[in-house]
XYZ file of C-alpha atoms in Angstrom:
286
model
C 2.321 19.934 26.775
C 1.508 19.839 22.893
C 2.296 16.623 20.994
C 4.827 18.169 19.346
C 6.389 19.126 22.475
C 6.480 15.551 23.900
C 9.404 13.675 23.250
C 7.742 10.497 23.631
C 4.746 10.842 20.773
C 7.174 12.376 18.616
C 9.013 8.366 19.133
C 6.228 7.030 18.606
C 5.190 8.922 15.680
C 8.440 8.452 13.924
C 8.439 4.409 14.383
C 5.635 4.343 12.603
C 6.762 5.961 9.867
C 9.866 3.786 9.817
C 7.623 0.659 10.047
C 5.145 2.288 7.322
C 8.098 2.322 4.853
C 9.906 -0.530 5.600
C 7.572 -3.072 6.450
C 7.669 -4.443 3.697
C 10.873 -6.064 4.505
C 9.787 -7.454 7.415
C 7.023 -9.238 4.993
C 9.496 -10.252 2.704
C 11.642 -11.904 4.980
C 9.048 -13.763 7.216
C 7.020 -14.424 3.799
C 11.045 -16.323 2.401
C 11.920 -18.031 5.647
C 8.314 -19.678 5.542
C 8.558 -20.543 2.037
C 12.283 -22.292 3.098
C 10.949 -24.041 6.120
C 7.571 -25.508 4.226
C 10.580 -26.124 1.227
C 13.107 -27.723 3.580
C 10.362 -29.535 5.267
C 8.606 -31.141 1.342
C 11.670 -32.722 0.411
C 12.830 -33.927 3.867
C 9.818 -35.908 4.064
C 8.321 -36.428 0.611
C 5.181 -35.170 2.276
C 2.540 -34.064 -0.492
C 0.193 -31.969 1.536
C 3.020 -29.599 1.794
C 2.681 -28.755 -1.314
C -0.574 -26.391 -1.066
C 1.350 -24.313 1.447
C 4.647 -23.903 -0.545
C 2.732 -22.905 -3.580
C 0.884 -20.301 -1.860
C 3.530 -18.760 0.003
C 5.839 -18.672 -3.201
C 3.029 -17.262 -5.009
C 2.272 -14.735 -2.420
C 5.207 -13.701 -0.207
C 6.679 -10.971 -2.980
C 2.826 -9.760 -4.014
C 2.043 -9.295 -0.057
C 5.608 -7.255 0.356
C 4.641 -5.087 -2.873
C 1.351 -4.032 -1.571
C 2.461 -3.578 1.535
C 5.720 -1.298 0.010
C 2.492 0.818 -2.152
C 0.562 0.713 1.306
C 3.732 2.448 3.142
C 3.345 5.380 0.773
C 2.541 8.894 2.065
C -0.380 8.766 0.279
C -3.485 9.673 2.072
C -4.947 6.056 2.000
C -8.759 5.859 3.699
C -8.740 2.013 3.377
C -7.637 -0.086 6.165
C -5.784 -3.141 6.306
C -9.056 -5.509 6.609
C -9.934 -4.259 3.281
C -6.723 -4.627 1.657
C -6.572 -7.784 2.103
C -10.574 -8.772 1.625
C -9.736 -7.117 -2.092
C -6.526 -9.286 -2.575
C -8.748 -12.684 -1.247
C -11.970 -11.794 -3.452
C -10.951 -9.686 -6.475
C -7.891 -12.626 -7.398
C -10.510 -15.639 -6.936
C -13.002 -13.263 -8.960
C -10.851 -11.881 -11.583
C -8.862 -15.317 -12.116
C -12.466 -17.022 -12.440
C -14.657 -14.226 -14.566
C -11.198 -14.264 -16.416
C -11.402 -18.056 -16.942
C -14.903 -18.500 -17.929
C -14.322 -15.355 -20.208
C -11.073 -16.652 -22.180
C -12.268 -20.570 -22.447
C -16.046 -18.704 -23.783
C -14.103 -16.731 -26.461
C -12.201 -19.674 -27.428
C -15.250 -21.753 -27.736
C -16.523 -19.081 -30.245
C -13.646 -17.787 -32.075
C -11.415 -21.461 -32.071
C -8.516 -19.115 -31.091
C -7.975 -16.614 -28.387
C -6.193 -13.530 -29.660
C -3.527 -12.269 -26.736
C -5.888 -8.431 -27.286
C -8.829 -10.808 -26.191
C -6.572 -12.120 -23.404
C -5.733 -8.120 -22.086
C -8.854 -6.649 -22.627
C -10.890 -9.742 -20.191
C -8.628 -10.085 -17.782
C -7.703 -5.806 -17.082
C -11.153 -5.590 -16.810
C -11.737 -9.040 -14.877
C -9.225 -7.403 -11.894
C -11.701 -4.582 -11.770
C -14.921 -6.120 -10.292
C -13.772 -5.480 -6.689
C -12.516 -2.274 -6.829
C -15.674 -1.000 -8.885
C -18.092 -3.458 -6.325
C -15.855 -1.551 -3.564
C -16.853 2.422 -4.763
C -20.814 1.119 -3.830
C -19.333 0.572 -0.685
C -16.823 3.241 0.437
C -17.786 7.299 -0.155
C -14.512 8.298 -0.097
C -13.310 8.167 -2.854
C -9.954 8.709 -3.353
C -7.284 7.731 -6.549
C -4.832 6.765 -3.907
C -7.026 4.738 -2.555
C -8.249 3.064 -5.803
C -4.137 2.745 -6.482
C -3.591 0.546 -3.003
C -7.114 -1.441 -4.069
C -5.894 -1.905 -7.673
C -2.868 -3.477 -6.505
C -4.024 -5.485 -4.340
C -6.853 -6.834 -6.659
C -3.792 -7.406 -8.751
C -1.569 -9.376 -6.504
C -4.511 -11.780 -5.702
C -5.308 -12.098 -9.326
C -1.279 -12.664 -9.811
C -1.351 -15.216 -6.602
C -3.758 -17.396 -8.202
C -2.587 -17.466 -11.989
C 0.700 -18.094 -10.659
C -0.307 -20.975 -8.368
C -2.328 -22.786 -11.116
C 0.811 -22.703 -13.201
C 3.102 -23.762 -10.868
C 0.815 -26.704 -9.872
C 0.245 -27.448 -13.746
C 4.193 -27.271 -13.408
C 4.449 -29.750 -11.104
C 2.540 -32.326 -12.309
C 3.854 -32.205 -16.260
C 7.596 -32.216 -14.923
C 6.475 -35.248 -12.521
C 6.946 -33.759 -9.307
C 10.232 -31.544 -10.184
C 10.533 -28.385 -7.256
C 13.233 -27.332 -9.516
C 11.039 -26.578 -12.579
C 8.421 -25.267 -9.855
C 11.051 -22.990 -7.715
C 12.339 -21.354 -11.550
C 8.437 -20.492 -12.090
C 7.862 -19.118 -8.927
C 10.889 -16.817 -8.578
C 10.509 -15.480 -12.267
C 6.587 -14.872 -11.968
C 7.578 -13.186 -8.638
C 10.260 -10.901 -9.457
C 7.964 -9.743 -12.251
C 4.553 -9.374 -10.862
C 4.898 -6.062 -9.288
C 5.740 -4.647 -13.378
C 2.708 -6.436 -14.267
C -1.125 -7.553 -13.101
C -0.119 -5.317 -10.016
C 1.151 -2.379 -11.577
C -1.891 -2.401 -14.359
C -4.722 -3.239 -12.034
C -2.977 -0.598 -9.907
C -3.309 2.423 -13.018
C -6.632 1.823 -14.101
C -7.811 1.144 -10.588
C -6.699 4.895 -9.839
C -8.250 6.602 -12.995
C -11.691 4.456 -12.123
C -11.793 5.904 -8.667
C -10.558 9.059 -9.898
C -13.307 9.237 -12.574
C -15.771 8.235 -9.381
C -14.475 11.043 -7.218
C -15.238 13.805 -10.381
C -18.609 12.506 -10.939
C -17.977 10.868 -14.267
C -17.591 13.337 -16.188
C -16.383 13.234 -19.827
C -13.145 14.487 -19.418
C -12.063 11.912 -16.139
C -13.990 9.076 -18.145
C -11.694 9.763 -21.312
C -8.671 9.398 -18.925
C -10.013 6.063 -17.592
C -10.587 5.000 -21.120
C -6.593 5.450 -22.245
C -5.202 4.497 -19.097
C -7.181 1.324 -19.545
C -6.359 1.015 -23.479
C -2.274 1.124 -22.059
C -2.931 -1.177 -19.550
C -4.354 -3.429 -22.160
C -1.552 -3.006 -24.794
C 1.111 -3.506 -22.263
C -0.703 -6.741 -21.088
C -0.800 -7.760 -24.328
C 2.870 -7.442 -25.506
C 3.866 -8.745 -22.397
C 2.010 -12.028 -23.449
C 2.981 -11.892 -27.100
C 6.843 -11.829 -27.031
C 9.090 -14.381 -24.921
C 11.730 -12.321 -24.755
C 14.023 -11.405 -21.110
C 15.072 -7.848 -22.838
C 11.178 -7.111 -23.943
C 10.145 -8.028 -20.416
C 12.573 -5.758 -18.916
C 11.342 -2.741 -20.652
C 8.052 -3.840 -20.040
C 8.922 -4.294 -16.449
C 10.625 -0.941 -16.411
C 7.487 0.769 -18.624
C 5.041 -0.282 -16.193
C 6.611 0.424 -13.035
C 7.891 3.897 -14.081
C 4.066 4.544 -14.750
C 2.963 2.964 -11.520
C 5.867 5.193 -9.703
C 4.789 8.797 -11.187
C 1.322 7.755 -10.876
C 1.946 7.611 -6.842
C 4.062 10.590 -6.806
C 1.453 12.867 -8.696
C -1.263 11.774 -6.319
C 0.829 12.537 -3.018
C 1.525 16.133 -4.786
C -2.523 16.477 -5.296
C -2.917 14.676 -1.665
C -0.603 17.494 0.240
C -1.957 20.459 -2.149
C -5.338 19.120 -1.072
C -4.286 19.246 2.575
C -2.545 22.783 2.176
C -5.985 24.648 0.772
C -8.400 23.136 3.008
C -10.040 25.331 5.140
C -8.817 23.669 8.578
C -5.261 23.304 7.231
C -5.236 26.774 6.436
C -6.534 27.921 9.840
C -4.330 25.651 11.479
C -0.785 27.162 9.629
C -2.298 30.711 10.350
C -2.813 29.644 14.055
C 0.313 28.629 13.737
C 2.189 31.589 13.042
C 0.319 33.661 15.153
C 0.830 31.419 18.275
């Protein structure tokens, strides 16, 4: 009996895709009843080494659901898990500290940091592990440099986010309030900003990889890095909620037809090959 014939593999075939596409729920929700408990728990008992934990899982819990929601794709994604989440853990403590050392050294020379300055080092501070990673992996996809992107993004995001909110907590003199506001508004926006950039340009370097550098890919990575940069850099100029919405809705339109195109170019990919071919013309003729 074929595996299309048996009832059982086609089951099991079909929970994974529901778990591919919503499991990101099931990481939202585990990632908020944590967050609740740790939160429940800090001002039940005024206990201070909580307050790592609830920093890090309100930092993290809507980054990890995002990249899982871009990992449930139907994108043909050759990256695994493990590596996901080795590029969230190294690329945010690498691109939060090239990005530091970067921004305080261009302060020290300039006496002011220009918000450009601030987009241009840190875009290109969130790229060390996904260009470290193409020395590494031979396949080299643009969906896959879109799911490593991201998820060089949300650590980067996880990190910034948790410095501020502990900077937060010690100018308001231990205030959750001040420190829940920050985490729920740098979370809701995240996935329309460090993840959603890192995410673009991420792509267009791995697509430029897979072409061989040539010009015409490299001149592709070039502007999709210049909008990354000029969206960063409005987003940090203007304190504005109706700015940051289209912003928000700028970035994660891009980010959106971005993944769409590539699963068109994945399944035409799939359609022309040689083995897919003989496989539909077996097929027909079975």
């Amino acid at each position: 009996m074929s595996d299309t014939q048996n009832p059982a593999r086609r089951d099991d075939g079909r929970l994974v895709r529901v778990g591919r596409r919503w499991g990101w729920l099931a990481v939202l929700a585990v990632g908020l009843l944590l967050f609740w408990l740790i939160h429940s728990a800090l001002i039940s008992t005024g206990n201070p080494n909580l307050v790592p934990a609830l920093l890090f899982f309100g930092a993290a819990l809507v980054r990890a659901a995002f990249v899982t929601s871009v990992a449930g794709r139907r994108l043909d994604f050759g990256v695994g898990s493990s590596v996901v989440g080795v590029t969230a853990l190294l690329g945010g403590a690498v691109g939060v500290t090239t990005a530091g050392f970067l921004e305080y050294r261009t302060l020290v020379l300039l006496d002011v940091l220009p918000m450009v300055a601030v987009g241009v080092i840190e875009e290109a501070a969130k790229l060390v592990m996904p260009l470290v990673l193409l020395l590494f992996i031979r396949r080299r996809s643009p969906g896959d440099g879109l799911l490593i992107g991201v998820a060089s993004g949300a650590g980067f995001a996880v990190f910034e986010t948790m410095g501020y909110a502990f900077v937060e907590l010690v100018q308001s003199g231990g205030d959750l309030h001040v420190v829940d506001h920050l985490l729920v508004v740098r979370g809701l926006l995240s996935p329309a900003a460090h993840m959603a950039w890192t995410g673009l340009t991420s792509a267009a370097l791995w697509s430029a990889a897979a072409h061989h550098w040539q010009r015409r890919s490299l001149g592709v990575l070039a502007r999709v890095y210049a909008i990354a940069v000029g969206l960063h850099t409005a987003w940090d100029s203007f304190d504005d909620d109706t700015v940051y919405t289209v912003l928000a809705a700028v970035s994660l339109s891009l980010l959106v037809y971005t993944t769409h195109r590539l699963d068109g170019l994945s399944r035409a990919q799939v359609v022309t090959s040689p083995a897919a071919a003989a496989e539909v013309a077996s097929a027909a003729h079975g």
